[in-house]
PDB file of C-alpha atoms in Angstrom:
ATOM      1  CA  THR A   1     -13.915  16.015 -14.358  1.00 88.00           C
ATOM      2  CA  VAL A   2     -12.837  17.765 -17.338  1.00 91.00           C
ATOM      3  CA  ASP A   3     -10.389  20.909 -17.089  1.00 90.00           C
ATOM      4  CA  ALA A   4     -12.878  23.046 -18.962  1.00 91.00           C
ATOM      5  CA  TYR A   5     -15.634  22.190 -16.538  1.00 92.00           C
ATOM      6  CA  PRO A   6     -13.979  21.805 -12.804  1.00 90.00           C
ATOM      7  CA  ASN A   7     -17.241  21.862 -11.173  1.00 92.00           C
ATOM      8  CA  ARG A   8     -19.156  19.086 -13.360  1.00 93.00           C
ATOM      9  CA  SER A   9     -18.643  15.349 -13.355  1.00 92.00           C
ATOM     10  CA  PHE A  10     -19.513  13.052 -16.028  1.00 93.00           C
ATOM     11  CA  THR A  11     -20.421   9.544 -15.160  1.00 93.00           C
ATOM     12  CA  ALA A  12     -18.766   6.878 -17.698  1.00 93.00           C
ATOM     13  CA  LYS A  13     -18.477   3.503 -18.159  1.00 94.00           C
ATOM     14  CA  VAL A  14     -14.972   1.645 -19.159  1.00 93.00           C
ATOM     15  CA  THR A  15     -15.558  -0.226 -22.329  1.00 95.00           C
ATOM     16  CA  GLU A  16     -11.971  -1.250 -23.263  1.00 95.00           C
ATOM     17  CA  VAL A  17      -8.397  -1.162 -21.843  1.00 93.00           C
ATOM     18  CA  ARG A  18      -5.753  -1.274 -24.395  1.00 93.00           C
ATOM     19  CA  PHE A  19      -3.210  -3.769 -23.553  1.00 94.00           C
ATOM     20  CA  ALA A  20       0.017  -1.697 -25.191  1.00 94.00           C
ATOM     21  CA  PRO A  21       1.512   0.273 -22.910  1.00 93.00           C
ATOM     22  CA  LYS A  22       2.570   3.899 -23.532  1.00 93.00           C
ATOM     23  CA  THR A  23       5.805   5.168 -21.544  1.00 95.00           C
ATOM     24  CA  VAL A  24       6.461   8.976 -21.462  1.00 94.00           C
ATOM     25  CA  GLU A  25       9.214  10.249 -19.148  1.00 95.00           C
ATOM     26  CA  GLY A  26       9.051   7.202 -17.103  1.00 94.00           C
ATOM     27  CA  VAL A  27       5.331   7.273 -16.608  1.00 93.00           C
ATOM     28  CA  VAL A  28       3.611   4.073 -17.969  1.00 93.00           C
ATOM     29  CA  THR A  29       0.047   4.503 -19.351  1.00 90.00           C
ATOM     30  CA  TYR A  30      -2.617   2.321 -21.114  1.00 90.00           C
ATOM     31  CA  GLU A  31      -5.094   3.666 -23.330  1.00 90.00           C
ATOM     32  CA  THR A  32      -8.533   3.225 -21.935  1.00 90.00           C
ATOM     33  CA  LEU A  33     -11.793   4.008 -23.809  1.00 90.00           C
ATOM     34  CA  LEU A  34     -14.862   5.310 -21.910  1.00 90.00           C
ATOM     35  CA  THR A  35     -18.567   5.572 -22.898  1.00 93.00           C
ATOM     36  CA  VAL A  36     -20.292   8.885 -21.634  1.00 93.00           C
ATOM     37  CA  ASP A  37     -23.294  10.906 -22.089  1.00 94.00           C
ATOM     38  CA  ASN A  38     -22.410  13.834 -24.343  1.00 94.00           C
ATOM     39  CA  SER A  39     -25.770  14.639 -25.430  1.00 95.00           C
ATOM     40  CA  ASP A  40     -25.268  18.437 -24.824  1.00 95.00           C
ATOM     41  CA  LEU A  41     -21.934  18.240 -26.757  1.00 95.00           C
ATOM     42  CA  SER A  42     -20.011  19.801 -24.077  1.00 94.00           C
ATOM     43  CA  LEU A  43     -17.154  17.429 -24.114  1.00 94.00           C
ATOM     44  CA  ARG A  44     -14.493  17.920 -27.534  1.00 93.00           C
ATOM     45  CA  PRO A  45     -12.333  15.835 -28.881  1.00 90.00           C
ATOM     46  CA  GLY A  46      -8.750  16.878 -26.994  1.00 88.00           C
ATOM     47  CA  MET A  47      -9.897  17.643 -24.021  1.00 90.00           C
ATOM     48  CA  THR A  48      -7.866  16.992 -20.957  1.00 86.00           C
ATOM     49  CA  ALA A  49      -9.815  14.801 -18.291  1.00 86.00           C
ATOM     50  CA  THR A  50      -9.268  13.185 -14.918  1.00 87.00           C
ATOM     51  CA  ALA A  51     -11.151   9.998 -14.183  1.00 87.00           C
ATOM     52  CA  ASP A  52     -11.664   8.146 -11.042  1.00 87.00           C
ATOM     53  CA  ILE A  53     -12.022   4.378 -12.148  1.00 86.00           C
ATOM     54  CA  ILE A  54     -14.228   2.481  -9.625  1.00 86.00           C
ATOM     55  CA  VAL A  55     -13.313  -1.272  -9.721  1.00 85.00           C
ATOM     56  CA  LYS A  56     -14.954  -2.614  -6.880  1.00 85.00           C
ATOM     57  CA  ARG A  57     -16.948  -1.147  -3.695  1.00 87.00           C
ATOM     58  CA  ILE A  58     -16.754  -2.931  -0.573  1.00 88.00           C
ATOM     59  CA  LYS A  59     -18.767  -2.031   2.609  1.00 91.00           C
ATOM     60  CA  ASP A  60     -18.549  -2.498   6.305  1.00 92.00           C
ATOM     61  CA  VAL A  61     -14.723  -3.949   6.276  1.00 92.00           C
ATOM     62  CA  VAL A  62     -11.759  -3.403   8.420  1.00 93.00           C
ATOM     63  CA  LEU A  63      -8.950  -1.372   6.685  1.00 94.00           C
ATOM     64  CA  VAL A  64      -5.571  -0.895   7.614  1.00 94.00           C
ATOM     65  CA  PRO A  65      -3.206   1.577   6.325  1.00 94.00           C
ATOM     66  CA  ASN A  66      -0.714   0.574   3.465  1.00 95.00           C
ATOM     67  CA  THR A  67       2.110   2.204   5.605  1.00 94.00           C
ATOM     68  CA  ALA A  68       1.260  -0.342   8.461  1.00 94.00           C
ATOM     69  CA  LEU A  69       1.793  -3.457   5.724  1.00 94.00           C
ATOM     70  CA  ARG A  70       5.088  -1.849   4.952  1.00 92.00           C
ATOM     71  CA  PHE A  71       6.573  -1.307   8.186  1.00 92.00           C
ATOM     72  CA  ILE A  72       9.400  -3.514   9.222  1.00 89.00           C
ATOM     73  CA  PRO A  73      10.688  -3.219  12.883  1.00 86.00           C
ATOM     74  CA  PRO A  74      13.917  -1.889  13.625  1.00 82.00           C
ATOM     75  CA  VAL A  75      16.776  -4.384  14.480  1.00 73.00           C
ATOM     76  CA  LYS A  76      18.461  -3.590  17.969  1.00 66.00           C
ATOM     77  CA  GLN A  77      22.068  -3.384  17.890  1.00 57.00           C
ATOM     78  CA  HIS A  78      23.524  -6.524  20.025  1.00 56.00           C
ATOM     79  CA  SER A  79      26.796  -6.883  21.681  1.00 55.00           C
ATOM     80  CA  PRO A  80      29.695  -7.801  19.281  1.00 55.00           C
ATOM     81  CA  PRO A  81      29.494 -11.291  18.199  1.00 54.00           C
ATOM     82  CA  LYS A  82      32.009 -13.587  20.141  1.00 57.00           C
ATOM     83  CA  GLY A  83      35.146 -13.799  18.400  1.00 55.00           C
ATOM     84  CA  GLY A  84      35.230 -10.097  17.899  1.00 56.00           C
ATOM     85  CA  GLY A  85      33.635 -10.131  14.354  1.00 60.00           C
ATOM     86  CA  GLY A  86      35.955  -8.017  12.729  1.00 64.00           C
ATOM     87  CA  LEU A  87      35.640  -5.110  10.404  1.00 64.00           C
ATOM     88  CA  LEU A  88      33.432  -6.977   8.096  1.00 63.00           C
ATOM     89  CA  SER A  89      30.563  -7.598  10.812  1.00 63.00           C
ATOM     90  CA  ALA A  90      30.792  -3.918  11.683  1.00 63.00           C
ATOM     91  CA  ILE A  91      29.881  -2.855   8.175  1.00 66.00           C
ATOM     92  CA  LEU A  92      27.457  -5.604   7.091  1.00 65.00           C
ATOM     93  CA  PRO A  93      23.939  -5.170   8.566  1.00 62.00           C
ATOM     94  CA  ARG A  94      22.446  -7.806  11.083  1.00 61.00           C
ATOM     95  CA  ARG A  95      19.964 -10.013  10.246  1.00 61.00           C
ATOM     96  CA  PRO A  96      16.675  -9.476  12.511  1.00 59.00           C
ATOM     97  CA  PRO A  97      15.982 -11.313  15.512  1.00 59.00           C
ATOM     98  CA  ARG A  98      14.113 -14.584  14.364  1.00 57.00           C
ATOM     99  CA  GLU A  99      10.771 -13.173  15.816  1.00 52.00           C
ATOM    100  CA  TYR A 100      11.036 -10.446  13.442  1.00 52.00           C
ATOM    101  CA  ARG A 101      11.973 -12.260  10.178  1.00 53.00           C
ATOM    102  CA  GLU A 102       9.271 -12.499   7.533  1.00 54.00           C
ATOM    103  CA  LYS A 103       8.812 -16.452   6.643  1.00 54.00           C
ATOM    104  CA  PRO A 104       8.544 -17.082   2.884  1.00 53.00           C
ATOM    105  CA  SER A 105       5.111 -17.215   1.744  1.00 53.00           C
ATOM    106  CA  ALA A 106       3.775 -17.604  -1.951  1.00 58.00           C
ATOM    107  CA  ASP A 107       0.598 -16.240  -1.027  1.00 67.00           C
ATOM    108  CA  ILE A 108       0.991 -12.588  -0.927  1.00 75.00           C
ATOM    109  CA  SER A 109      -2.455 -11.845   0.825  1.00 83.00           C
ATOM    110  CA  ARG A 110      -0.948 -13.013   3.741  1.00 89.00           C
ATOM    111  CA  GLN A 111       0.883 -10.057   5.751  1.00 91.00           C
ATOM    112  CA  ARG A 112       1.896  -9.086   8.874  1.00 93.00           C
ATOM    113  CA  VAL A 113       1.117  -5.993  10.727  1.00 94.00           C
ATOM    114  CA  TRP A 114       2.419  -4.678  14.329  1.00 93.00           C
ATOM    115  CA  LYS A 115       0.698  -3.299  17.571  1.00 92.00           C
ATOM    116  CA  LEU A 116       2.190  -2.170  20.475  1.00 89.00           C
ATOM    117  CA  MET A 117       1.285  -4.283  23.781  1.00 89.00           C
ATOM    118  CA  GLY A 118       2.838  -3.154  27.116  1.00 89.00           C
ATOM    119  CA  GLY A 119       5.615  -1.141  25.449  1.00 86.00           C
ATOM    120  CA  LYS A 120       6.693  -4.088  22.900  1.00 89.00           C
ATOM    121  CA  LEU A 121       5.989  -4.809  19.333  1.00 90.00           C
ATOM    122  CA  VAL A 122       3.686  -7.595  18.743  1.00 92.00           C
ATOM    123  CA  ALA A 123       3.211  -9.174  15.123  1.00 93.00           C
ATOM    124  CA  VAL A 124      -0.433  -9.618  14.054  1.00 94.00           C
ATOM    125  CA  ASN A 125      -0.798 -12.198  10.988  1.00 95.00           C
ATOM    126  CA  ILE A 126      -3.501 -10.998   8.552  1.00 95.00           C
ATOM    127  CA  THR A 127      -5.063 -12.009   5.188  1.00 95.00           C
ATOM    128  CA  ILE A 128      -5.418  -8.740   2.791  1.00 95.00           C
ATOM    129  CA  GLY A 129      -7.993  -8.108   0.293  1.00 93.00           C
ATOM    130  CA  ALA A 130      -8.678  -5.006  -2.090  1.00 91.00           C
ATOM    131  CA  THR A 131      -6.928  -1.936  -1.472  1.00 90.00           C
ATOM    132  CA  ASP A 132      -7.163   1.727  -3.043  1.00 88.00           C
ATOM    133  CA  GLY A 133      -3.364   2.384  -2.740  1.00 88.00           C
ATOM    134  CA  ARG A 134      -3.733   3.861   0.644  1.00 93.00           C
ATOM    135  CA  MET A 135      -5.847   1.684   2.945  1.00 93.00           C
ATOM    136  CA  THR A 136      -5.917  -2.192   2.435  1.00 94.00           C
ATOM    137  CA  GLU A 137      -9.266  -4.562   3.475  1.00 94.00           C
ATOM    138  CA  VAL A 138      -8.456  -7.104   6.092  1.00 95.00           C
ATOM    139  CA  VAL A 139     -10.003 -10.304   5.268  1.00 94.00           C
ATOM    140  CA  LYS A 140      -9.118 -12.303   8.094  1.00 94.00           C
ATOM    141  CA  GLY A 141      -6.972 -11.602  10.997  1.00 92.00           C
ATOM    142  CA  ASP A 142      -6.903 -10.312  14.761  1.00 89.00           C
ATOM    143  CA  ILE A 143      -7.789  -6.774  13.779  1.00 90.00           C
ATOM    144  CA  GLU A 144     -10.306  -4.714  15.451  1.00 89.00           C
ATOM    145  CA  PRO A 145     -11.769  -1.400  14.103  1.00 89.00           C
ATOM    146  CA  GLY A 146      -9.875   1.450  15.713  1.00 87.00           C
ATOM    147  CA  LEU A 147      -6.668  -0.702  16.716  1.00 88.00           C
ATOM    148  CA  PRO A 148      -3.765   1.475  16.585  1.00 90.00           C
ATOM    149  CA  LEU A 149      -1.103  -0.087  14.618  1.00 92.00           C
ATOM    150  CA  VAL A 150       2.524   0.983  14.092  1.00 90.00           C
ATOM    151  CA  VAL A 151       3.821   2.728  10.808  1.00 90.00           C
ATOM    152  CA  ASP A 152       6.860   4.003  11.977  1.00 88.00           C
ATOM    153  CA  THR A 153       9.177   4.294  15.077  1.00 82.00           C
ATOM    154  CA  ARG A 154      11.698   7.117  16.375  1.00 78.00           C
ATOM    155  CA  SER A 155      14.650   6.537  18.076  1.00 68.00           C
ATOM    156  CA  SER A 156      15.128   8.431  21.331  1.00 64.00           C
ATOM    157  CA  VAL A 157      18.491   9.416  22.721  1.00 61.00           C
ATOM    158  CA  ASN A 158      19.282   9.379  26.414  1.00 61.00           C
TER     159      ASN A 158
END
């Protein structure tokens, strides 16, 4: 869309993406050239435009919210270690229990999401595919459409 014509869309095709980035106030952009039909000459040099660039279309896939991919279960505070632990152990964060630790992987497509079963968090290993920045395709894993996933927790005060 173009600011001058907010109710009109223009179909275009990306013909070139320049490799040299431009940074203005911390925002990095890459100049991109598009081919668009301007036979009615409604588009002029210098007009501000907003483009939604579709790089891939996928249909009939299971999606998970990216917030579920970023979720890390909270670490329960256990009783102090034997031997007191001292001041240092009181201020340093504790390692998560072994079952919650991420295993190092060179394959970034392998991820873990969490679901609730019987009031307990259960890890589900998945392989991810395409993403739009909000939702991500699940290529492989024990995830069914509609399965609620944990994206955050709240602590309750007794």
